[in-house]
Amino acid sequence: METDCIKEALASGTRLLHIGPHKTGTTAIQGALFAAKDTMPEHGVDFPAHSRHPMEAALAACARPAMMGDTVPTDKHWTRLLDAVRATGGRTSVISSEFFADAEDDETIARIVEQLGGERVHILITLRPLAKIMPSQWQQYVQNGLRMGYDNWLEHMLRKAPYEQPNPSFWRRHRHDRLVERWTRAVGPERVTVVVVDDSDRDGLLRTFEALLGLPANLLKPVPDAANRSLTLAETEMLRRLNVEFRGNGLPDELYSKLVRNGAVMHMKNSCSPTPQDVKITTPAWAVEAAGAIGAEMAGTIAATGVRVVGDTALLSAVPKTAGQAPDAPRIAPEVAAQALYGALAAVAAAPVRHTAPAKARTVHQTSSKELVRVLGHRCLKKLRRR
């Protein structure tokens, strides 16, 4: 069903809160908004966040934990963003973080809305087909330490009630009808806009934001971001198996954040672009069918809430053309593996080395492989903590 288009901008002075959820074009819009941060005020719109994505502020506001091994967000992060929003005065402002979708209860959501400006707040929710979200979200969970393979993960998310393990956040984010209902209860349907993202229109989401904010056409432009690209199946499987070894050796979470996610994985993403020969993550037919049925159900429930919907809700039950096809065996390219290893080594090298008195040591051949991994990990962590 084709629904509303945006005929006029939100009222001047609106505080537009874009809550994602994850994997719905959030990084692209955040990059474009941040790049236009100095230009938008000429048109009456402010982007008050101090960075492209105020993730820590959103996590603190929702009382959610940080990613594995990252610094725990505090109220200071949220207060800093609130101060910046209040400093915009009566002007229009826009805040975007997909982590606001992790807010679980009505009380938390009501508090966030009130602190951001109460009746001035308008909620924007961007949605994509569930069948397209699932592979992207799985590989993102792997980047945060998940050790479960894709097929097994799908079984847990779609077939094993209560569908909460190993990632309770998945349905909190991606049961989109309930997400819309939670935020609608806080602000009313007249202050919620749902945008169904059409992947065939690459810049459509940017144009939608411009229309909502009353910005000139083409002011928001795509910003390349290699660090946000999805991993190939081979890259994800390499990382997943590393996660198994990491957990099996009892290494600390902080080490994972420093050396794996922000070292090996980040450098690999920035240095290696996927090629047509790389095997992508494909979803089995049974899971695609289940996702399509859930998507159709969600579209009907969202329509019944009375919120404004922009785009074609039929897309929410769409099935990707490549879905259901059996993937080829994933093979990691030597260059990709080398760049991942270099990224981890570079993260270690970035920590200052402190010389200490030599201690009595055993040779490598006298030490088990598991103990070597554990000792190396703790030594790296000590260096990183001295920074």
CSV table of C-alpha atoms in Angstrom, one decimal:
chain,number,residue,atom,x,y,z
A,1,MET,CA,0.0,0.0,0.0
A,2,GLU,CA,1.4,3.4,-1.0
A,3,THR,CA,1.0,6.0,1.7
A,4,ASP,CA,1.6,9.6,2.5
A,5,CYS,CA,4.2,11.8,0.9
A,6,ILE,CA,5.6,14.8,2.8
A,7,LYS,CA,3.8,17.9,1.6
A,8,GLU,CA,5.0,20.4,4.2
A,9,ALA,CA,7.8,20.6,6.8
A,10,LEU,CA,7.4,20.1,10.5
A,11,ALA,CA,6.6,23.2,12.4
A,12,SER,CA,9.5,25.5,13.2
A,13,GLY,CA,11.0,24.7,16.6
A,14,THR,CA,10.3,21.0,16.3
A,15,ARG,CA,12.8,18.7,17.9
A,16,LEU,CA,13.0,15.7,15.5
A,17,LEU,CA,14.2,12.6,17.2
A,18,HIS,CA,15.2,9.8,14.7
A,19,ILE,CA,15.3,6.5,16.7
A,20,GLY,CA,16.2,4.1,13.8
A,21,PRO,CA,16.1,1.2,14.5
A,22,HIS,CA,19.3,-0.4,13.5
A,23,LYS,CA,20.1,-1.3,9.8
A,24,THR,CA,17.6,1.1,8.4
A,25,GLY,CA,19.9,3.7,6.9
A,26,THR,CA,20.8,5.4,10.2
A,27,THR,CA,24.5,5.7,9.5
A,28,ALA,CA,24.0,7.2,6.1
A,29,ILE,CA,21.6,9.9,7.5
A,30,GLN,CA,23.8,10.6,10.5
A,31,GLY,CA,26.8,11.1,8.2
A,32,ALA,CA,24.9,13.4,5.9
A,33,LEU,CA,23.4,15.5,8.8
A,34,PHE,CA,26.8,15.9,10.5
A,35,ALA,CA,28.5,16.9,7.2
A,36,ALA,CA,25.8,19.6,6.8
A,37,LYS,CA,26.1,20.7,10.4
A,38,ASP,CA,27.5,24.1,9.6
A,39,THR,CA,25.2,24.7,6.6
A,40,MET,CA,21.8,23.8,8.0
A,41,PRO,CA,21.6,26.7,10.5
A,42,GLU,CA,21.3,29.0,7.6
A,43,HIS,CA,17.9,27.3,7.0
A,44,GLY,CA,16.8,27.3,10.6
A,45,VAL,CA,17.8,23.8,11.5
A,46,ASP,CA,20.5,22.7,14.1
A,47,PHE,CA,22.3,19.4,14.6
A,48,PRO,CA,23.2,19.7,18.3
A,49,ALA,CA,25.1,16.5,18.7
A,50,HIS,CA,28.9,16.9,19.2
A,51,SER,CA,29.6,13.9,17.0
A,52,ARG,CA,28.0,12.2,14.0
A,53,HIS,CA,26.3,9.6,16.2
A,54,PRO,CA,25.7,10.4,19.9
A,55,MET,CA,25.6,6.7,20.8
A,56,GLU,CA,26.8,7.0,24.4
A,57,ALA,CA,24.1,9.6,25.1
A,58,ALA,CA,21.4,7.4,23.7
A,59,LEU,CA,22.6,4.4,25.6
A,60,ALA,CA,22.8,6.4,28.8
A,61,ALA,CA,19.2,7.7,28.3
A,62,CYS,CA,17.9,4.2,27.7
A,63,ALA,CA,19.9,2.7,30.5
A,64,ARG,CA,21.4,0.2,28.1
A,65,PRO,CA,24.9,-1.3,28.3
A,66,ALA,CA,27.8,-0.3,26.0
A,67,MET,CA,29.1,-2.6,23.3
A,68,MET,CA,31.3,-5.4,24.5
A,69,GLY,CA,34.4,-4.0,26.2
A,70,ASP,CA,33.6,-0.3,25.5
A,71,THR,CA,33.5,2.4,28.2
A,72,VAL,CA,30.2,2.4,30.1
A,73,PRO,CA,28.1,5.4,29.2
A,74,THR,CA,27.2,7.8,32.0
A,75,ASP,CA,24.5,10.4,32.6
A,76,LYS,CA,27.2,13.0,31.6
A,77,HIS,CA,26.9,11.8,28.0
A,78,TRP,CA,23.1,12.3,28.0
A,79,THR,CA,23.3,15.6,29.9
A,80,ARG,CA,25.8,17.0,27.4
A,81,LEU,CA,23.5,16.2,24.6
A,82,LEU,CA,20.5,17.7,26.4
A,83,ASP,CA,22.4,20.9,27.1
A,84,ALA,CA,23.3,21.2,23.4
A,85,VAL,CA,19.6,20.6,22.4
A,86,ARG,CA,18.4,23.3,24.9
A,87,ALA,CA,21.0,25.7,23.5
A,88,THR,CA,19.2,25.6,20.1
A,89,GLY,CA,16.4,27.6,21.8
A,90,GLY,CA,13.3,27.9,19.6
A,91,ARG,CA,15.0,26.7,16.5
A,92,THR,CA,14.3,23.3,14.8
A,93,SER,CA,16.8,20.6,15.7
A,94,VAL,CA,17.4,17.0,14.7
A,95,ILE,CA,18.9,14.2,16.8
A,96,SER,CA,19.6,10.7,15.4
A,97,SER,CA,20.6,7.5,17.1
A,98,GLU,CA,19.3,4.0,16.5
A,99,PHE,CA,20.0,3.1,20.1
A,100,PHE,CA,17.0,5.1,21.2
A,101,ALA,CA,15.0,2.1,19.8
A,102,ASP,CA,16.4,0.0,22.6
A,103,ALA,CA,14.3,1.9,25.2
A,104,GLU,CA,12.2,-0.9,26.7
A,105,ASP,CA,9.4,0.7,28.8
A,106,ASP,CA,6.9,3.5,28.6
A,107,GLU,CA,8.4,5.3,31.6
A,108,THR,CA,11.9,5.5,30.0
A,109,ILE,CA,10.5,6.7,26.7
A,110,ALA,CA,8.2,9.3,28.4
A,111,ARG,CA,11.3,10.7,30.3
A,112,ILE,CA,13.4,10.9,27.1
A,113,VAL,CA,10.6,12.8,25.3
A,114,GLU,CA,10.0,15.2,28.2
A,115,GLN,CA,13.7,16.0,28.6
A,116,LEU,CA,14.1,16.7,24.9
A,117,GLY,CA,11.3,19.2,24.9
A,118,GLY,CA,8.0,17.4,25.5
A,119,GLU,CA,5.4,18.6,23.1
A,120,ARG,CA,8.0,19.9,20.7
A,121,VAL,CA,9.4,16.4,20.1
A,122,HIS,CA,8.4,14.6,16.9
A,123,ILE,CA,9.5,10.9,16.5
A,124,LEU,CA,10.8,9.6,13.2
A,125,ILE,CA,11.1,5.8,12.7
A,126,THR,CA,12.8,4.4,9.6
A,127,LEU,CA,12.0,0.8,8.5
A,128,ARG,CA,13.3,-1.8,6.1
A,129,PRO,CA,12.1,-5.3,5.2
A,130,LEU,CA,12.9,-7.8,8.0
A,131,ALA,CA,14.4,-10.3,5.5
A,132,LYS,CA,17.0,-7.7,4.6
A,133,ILE,CA,17.7,-6.7,8.2
A,134,MET,CA,18.3,-10.2,9.6
A,135,PRO,CA,21.7,-11.0,7.9
A,136,SER,CA,23.0,-7.4,8.5
A,137,GLN,CA,22.0,-7.6,12.2
A,138,TRP,CA,23.5,-11.0,12.7
A,139,GLN,CA,26.9,-10.0,11.4
A,140,GLN,CA,26.7,-6.9,13.6
A,141,TYR,CA,26.1,-9.1,16.6
A,142,VAL,CA,29.1,-11.1,15.6
A,143,GLN,CA,31.1,-7.9,15.7
A,144,ASN,CA,30.0,-7.6,19.3
A,145,GLY,CA,31.2,-11.1,20.3
A,146,LEU,CA,28.4,-13.4,19.1
A,147,ARG,CA,29.6,-17.0,18.6
A,148,MET,CA,26.5,-18.5,17.0
A,149,GLY,CA,26.3,-19.3,13.3
A,150,TYR,CA,23.7,-17.7,11.1
A,151,ASP,CA,21.4,-20.7,10.6
A,152,ASN,CA,21.4,-21.5,14.3
A,153,TRP,CA,20.8,-17.9,15.2
A,154,LEU,CA,17.8,-17.8,12.8
A,155,GLU,CA,16.4,-20.9,14.5
A,156,HIS,CA,16.6,-19.1,17.9
A,157,MET,CA,15.1,-15.8,16.6
A,158,LEU,CA,12.3,-17.4,14.6
A,159,ARG,CA,11.5,-20.8,16.0
A,160,LYS,CA,12.6,-21.1,19.6
A,161,ALA,CA,10.2,-19.3,22.0
A,162,PRO,CA,10.5,-16.9,23.7
A,163,TYR,CA,12.8,-15.8,20.8
A,164,GLU,CA,15.1,-13.9,23.1
A,165,GLN,CA,18.4,-15.8,23.0
A,166,PRO,CA,21.1,-15.1,22.3
A,167,ASN,CA,20.2,-11.5,21.5
A,168,PRO,CA,17.2,-10.1,23.4
A,169,SER,CA,17.7,-6.7,21.7
A,170,PHE,CA,16.7,-8.1,18.2
A,171,TRP,CA,13.0,-8.2,18.6
A,172,ARG,CA,13.0,-5.1,20.9
A,173,ARG,CA,14.4,-3.3,17.9
A,174,HIS,CA,12.8,-5.1,15.0
A,175,ARG,CA,9.3,-6.0,16.1
A,176,HIS,CA,8.6,-2.7,14.4
A,177,ASP,CA,4.9,-2.5,15.1
A,178,ARG,CA,5.5,-2.7,18.8
A,179,LEU,CA,8.3,-0.2,18.5
A,180,VAL,CA,5.9,2.2,16.8
A,181,GLU,CA,3.3,1.6,19.5
A,182,ARG,CA,5.7,2.2,22.4
A,183,TRP,CA,6.7,5.6,21.1
A,184,THR,CA,3.2,6.5,19.9
A,185,ARG,CA,1.9,6.1,23.5
A,186,ALA,CA,4.4,8.7,24.6
A,187,VAL,CA,3.7,11.4,22.0
A,188,GLY,CA,0.5,10.5,20.2
A,189,PRO,CA,0.1,9.4,16.6
A,190,GLU,CA,0.1,12.9,15.2
A,191,ARG,CA,3.8,13.3,16.3
A,192,VAL,CA,5.1,10.1,14.8
A,193,THR,CA,6.3,9.6,11.3
A,194,VAL,CA,7.3,6.2,9.9
A,195,VAL,CA,9.4,6.1,6.8
A,196,VAL,CA,9.6,2.9,4.8
A,197,VAL,CA,13.0,3.0,3.2
A,198,ASP,CA,13.1,2.0,-0.5
A,199,ASP,CA,16.5,0.5,-1.3
A,200,SER,CA,16.0,1.1,-5.0
A,201,ASP,CA,16.0,4.9,-4.3
A,202,ARG,CA,19.5,5.4,-3.0
A,203,ASP,CA,19.0,9.0,-1.9
A,204,GLY,CA,15.3,8.8,-1.0
A,205,LEU,CA,15.9,8.9,2.7
A,206,LEU,CA,18.0,12.0,2.5
A,207,ARG,CA,15.3,13.8,0.5
A,208,THR,CA,12.7,12.7,3.1
A,209,PHE,CA,14.8,14.3,5.9
A,210,GLU,CA,15.1,17.5,3.8
A,211,ALA,CA,11.3,17.7,3.3
A,212,LEU,CA,10.6,17.1,7.0
A,213,LEU,CA,13.1,19.7,8.2
A,214,GLY,CA,12.3,22.3,5.5
A,215,LEU,CA,15.8,22.1,4.0
A,216,PRO,CA,16.6,22.9,0.3
A,217,ALA,CA,16.7,19.9,-2.0
A,218,ASN,CA,20.1,18.2,-2.3
A,219,LEU,CA,21.5,19.9,0.8
A,220,LEU,CA,22.1,16.5,2.4
A,221,LYS,CA,24.6,14.4,0.5
A,222,PRO,CA,25.8,10.9,0.9
A,223,VAL,CA,29.1,10.6,2.9
A,224,PRO,CA,31.2,7.5,2.1
A,225,ASP,CA,31.8,5.4,5.2
A,226,ALA,CA,33.8,2.2,4.6
A,227,ALA,CA,33.9,1.5,8.3
A,228,ASN,CA,30.1,0.9,8.3
A,229,ARG,CA,30.1,-1.7,5.5
A,230,SER,CA,28.7,-5.1,6.3
A,231,LEU,CA,31.1,-8.0,6.5
A,232,THR,CA,31.1,-10.8,3.9
A,233,LEU,CA,30.2,-14.3,4.9
A,234,ALA,CA,33.9,-15.3,5.0
A,235,GLU,CA,34.8,-12.2,7.1
A,236,THR,CA,32.0,-12.8,9.5
A,237,GLU,CA,32.8,-16.5,9.9
A,238,MET,CA,36.5,-15.7,10.5
A,239,LEU,CA,35.4,-13.2,13.2
A,240,ARG,CA,32.9,-15.6,14.7
A,241,ARG,CA,35.5,-18.4,15.1
A,242,LEU,CA,37.8,-15.9,16.7
A,243,ASN,CA,35.0,-15.0,19.1
A,244,VAL,CA,34.9,-18.7,20.1
A,245,GLU,CA,38.6,-18.8,20.8
A,246,PHE,CA,38.5,-15.4,22.6
A,247,ARG,CA,35.7,-16.6,25.0
A,248,GLY,CA,37.2,-20.0,25.4
A,249,ASN,CA,40.5,-18.5,26.7
A,250,GLY,CA,38.7,-16.2,29.2
A,251,LEU,CA,40.2,-13.0,27.8
A,252,PRO,CA,38.7,-9.7,29.1
A,253,ASP,CA,36.0,-7.7,27.2
A,254,GLU,CA,38.1,-4.6,27.1
A,255,LEU,CA,40.7,-6.4,25.0
A,256,TYR,CA,38.1,-7.4,22.5
A,257,SER,CA,37.0,-3.8,22.1
A,258,LYS,CA,40.5,-2.5,21.6
A,259,LEU,CA,42.1,-5.2,19.5
A,260,VAL,CA,39.3,-7.1,17.7
A,261,ARG,CA,36.4,-4.7,17.0
A,262,ASN,CA,38.3,-1.4,16.9
A,263,GLY,CA,41.6,-3.0,15.7
A,264,ALA,CA,41.3,-6.0,13.4
A,265,VAL,CA,37.8,-5.5,12.2
A,266,MET,CA,38.0,-1.8,11.7
A,267,HIS,CA,41.2,-1.9,9.8
A,268,MET,CA,39.9,-4.8,7.6
A,269,LYS,CA,36.8,-2.8,6.7
A,270,ASN,CA,38.7,0.3,5.9
A,271,SER,CA,41.4,-1.5,3.8
A,272,CYS,CA,39.4,-4.1,2.0
A,273,SER,CA,36.4,-3.6,-0.2
A,274,PRO,CA,34.2,-6.6,-1.0
A,275,THR,CA,34.4,-7.9,-4.6
A,276,PRO,CA,31.8,-9.6,-6.7
A,277,GLN,CA,33.5,-12.9,-5.9
A,278,ASP,CA,32.9,-12.6,-2.2
A,279,VAL,CA,30.1,-14.7,-0.8
A,280,LYS,CA,27.4,-12.7,0.9
A,281,ILE,CA,25.3,-13.8,3.8
A,282,THR,CA,22.2,-15.5,2.5
A,283,THR,CA,19.0,-16.3,4.4
A,284,PRO,CA,17.4,-19.8,4.0
A,285,ALA,CA,14.0,-19.9,2.3
A,286,TRP,CA,12.1,-20.9,5.5
A,287,ALA,CA,13.5,-17.9,7.3
A,288,VAL,CA,12.7,-15.6,4.4
A,289,GLU,CA,9.1,-16.8,4.4
A,290,ALA,CA,8.8,-16.3,8.1
A,291,ALA,CA,10.2,-12.8,7.9
A,292,GLY,CA,7.8,-11.9,5.1
A,293,ALA,CA,4.8,-13.1,7.1
A,294,ILE,CA,6.0,-11.1,10.2
A,295,GLY,CA,6.6,-8.1,8.0
A,296,ALA,CA,3.1,-8.2,6.6
A,297,GLU,CA,1.6,-8.5,10.1
A,298,MET,CA,3.7,-5.5,11.3
A,299,ALA,CA,2.6,-3.3,8.4
A,300,GLY,CA,-1.0,-3.9,9.2
A,301,THR,CA,-0.6,-3.1,12.9
A,302,ILE,CA,1.4,0.0,12.1
A,303,ALA,CA,-1.3,1.3,9.8
A,304,ALA,CA,-3.8,0.8,12.5
A,305,THR,CA,-1.9,3.1,15.0
A,306,GLY,CA,-2.8,6.2,12.9
A,307,VAL,CA,0.7,7.5,12.6
A,308,ARG,CA,1.9,9.1,9.4
A,309,VAL,CA,3.5,6.5,7.1
A,310,VAL,CA,5.7,7.6,4.2
A,311,GLY,CA,6.5,5.1,1.5
A,312,ASP,CA,5.1,1.7,0.4
A,313,THR,CA,4.3,-0.5,3.4
A,314,ALA,CA,4.2,-3.5,1.0
A,315,LEU,CA,8.0,-3.3,1.1
A,316,LEU,CA,8.0,-4.5,4.7
A,317,SER,CA,7.2,-8.0,3.6
A,318,ALA,CA,9.4,-7.9,0.5
A,319,VAL,CA,11.8,-10.9,-0.1
A,320,PRO,CA,15.3,-10.1,-1.4
A,321,LYS,CA,16.0,-11.7,-4.8
A,322,THR,CA,19.0,-13.5,-3.5
A,323,ALA,CA,17.3,-14.8,-0.4
A,324,GLY,CA,16.8,-18.5,0.0
A,325,GLN,CA,19.7,-19.5,-2.3
A,326,ALA,CA,22.3,-21.8,-0.9
A,327,PRO,CA,25.6,-19.9,-0.4
A,328,ASP,CA,28.9,-21.0,-1.8
A,329,ALA,CA,31.6,-22.0,0.7
A,330,PRO,CA,33.1,-18.9,2.2
A,331,ARG,CA,36.8,-18.4,1.5
A,332,ILE,CA,38.8,-15.6,3.2
A,333,ALA,CA,41.2,-13.8,0.9
A,334,PRO,CA,44.8,-13.7,2.1
A,335,GLU,CA,44.8,-9.9,1.8
A,336,VAL,CA,41.7,-9.6,4.0
A,337,ALA,CA,43.2,-11.9,6.7
A,338,ALA,CA,46.5,-10.0,6.6
A,339,GLN,CA,44.7,-6.6,7.0
A,340,ALA,CA,42.7,-8.0,10.0
A,341,LEU,CA,45.9,-9.3,11.6
A,342,TYR,CA,47.7,-6.0,11.0
A,343,GLY,CA,44.8,-4.0,12.5
A,344,ALA,CA,45.2,-6.0,15.8
A,345,LEU,CA,48.9,-5.6,15.8
A,346,ALA,CA,48.7,-1.9,15.1
A,347,ALA,CA,46.3,-1.5,18.1
A,348,VAL,CA,48.9,-3.2,20.3
A,349,ALA,CA,51.7,-1.1,18.9
A,350,ALA,CA,49.7,2.1,19.6
A,351,ALA,CA,50.1,1.4,23.3
A,352,PRO,CA,53.4,2.7,24.9
A,353,VAL,CA,55.8,0.0,25.9
A,354,ARG,CA,57.2,0.2,29.4
A,355,HIS,CA,60.5,-1.6,30.1
A,356,THR,CA,60.6,-3.7,33.3
A,357,ALA,CA,63.2,-5.9,34.9
A,358,PRO,CA,63.4,-9.3,33.1
A,359,ALA,CA,61.7,-12.2,34.9
A,360,LYS,CA,62.5,-15.9,34.7
A,361,ALA,CA,60.7,-17.1,31.7
A,362,ARG,CA,59.7,-20.4,30.0
A,363,THR,CA,60.2,-21.0,26.3
A,364,VAL,CA,57.3,-21.0,24.0
A,365,HIS,CA,57.7,-24.7,23.5
A,366,GLN,CA,57.2,-25.2,27.3
A,367,THR,CA,53.8,-23.3,27.3
A,368,SER,CA,50.5,-24.6,26.0
A,369,SER,CA,48.8,-22.8,23.2
A,370,LYS,CA,45.8,-21.8,25.4
A,371,GLU,CA,48.1,-20.3,28.0
A,372,LEU,CA,50.0,-18.4,25.3
A,373,VAL,CA,46.8,-16.8,24.0
A,374,ARG,CA,45.7,-15.9,27.6
A,375,VAL,CA,49.1,-14.5,28.6
A,376,LEU,CA,49.4,-12.5,25.3
A,377,GLY,CA,45.9,-11.1,25.8
A,378,HIS,CA,46.5,-9.9,29.3
A,379,ARG,CA,49.8,-8.4,28.4
A,380,CYS,CA,48.2,-6.5,25.5
A,381,LEU,CA,45.4,-5.3,27.9
A,382,LYS,CA,48.0,-4.0,30.4
A,383,LYS,CA,49.6,-2.0,27.7
A,384,LEU,CA,46.3,-0.6,26.5
A,385,ARG,CA,45.3,0.4,30.1
A,386,ARG,CA,48.6,2.4,30.5
A,387,ARG,CA,47.7,4.7,27.6
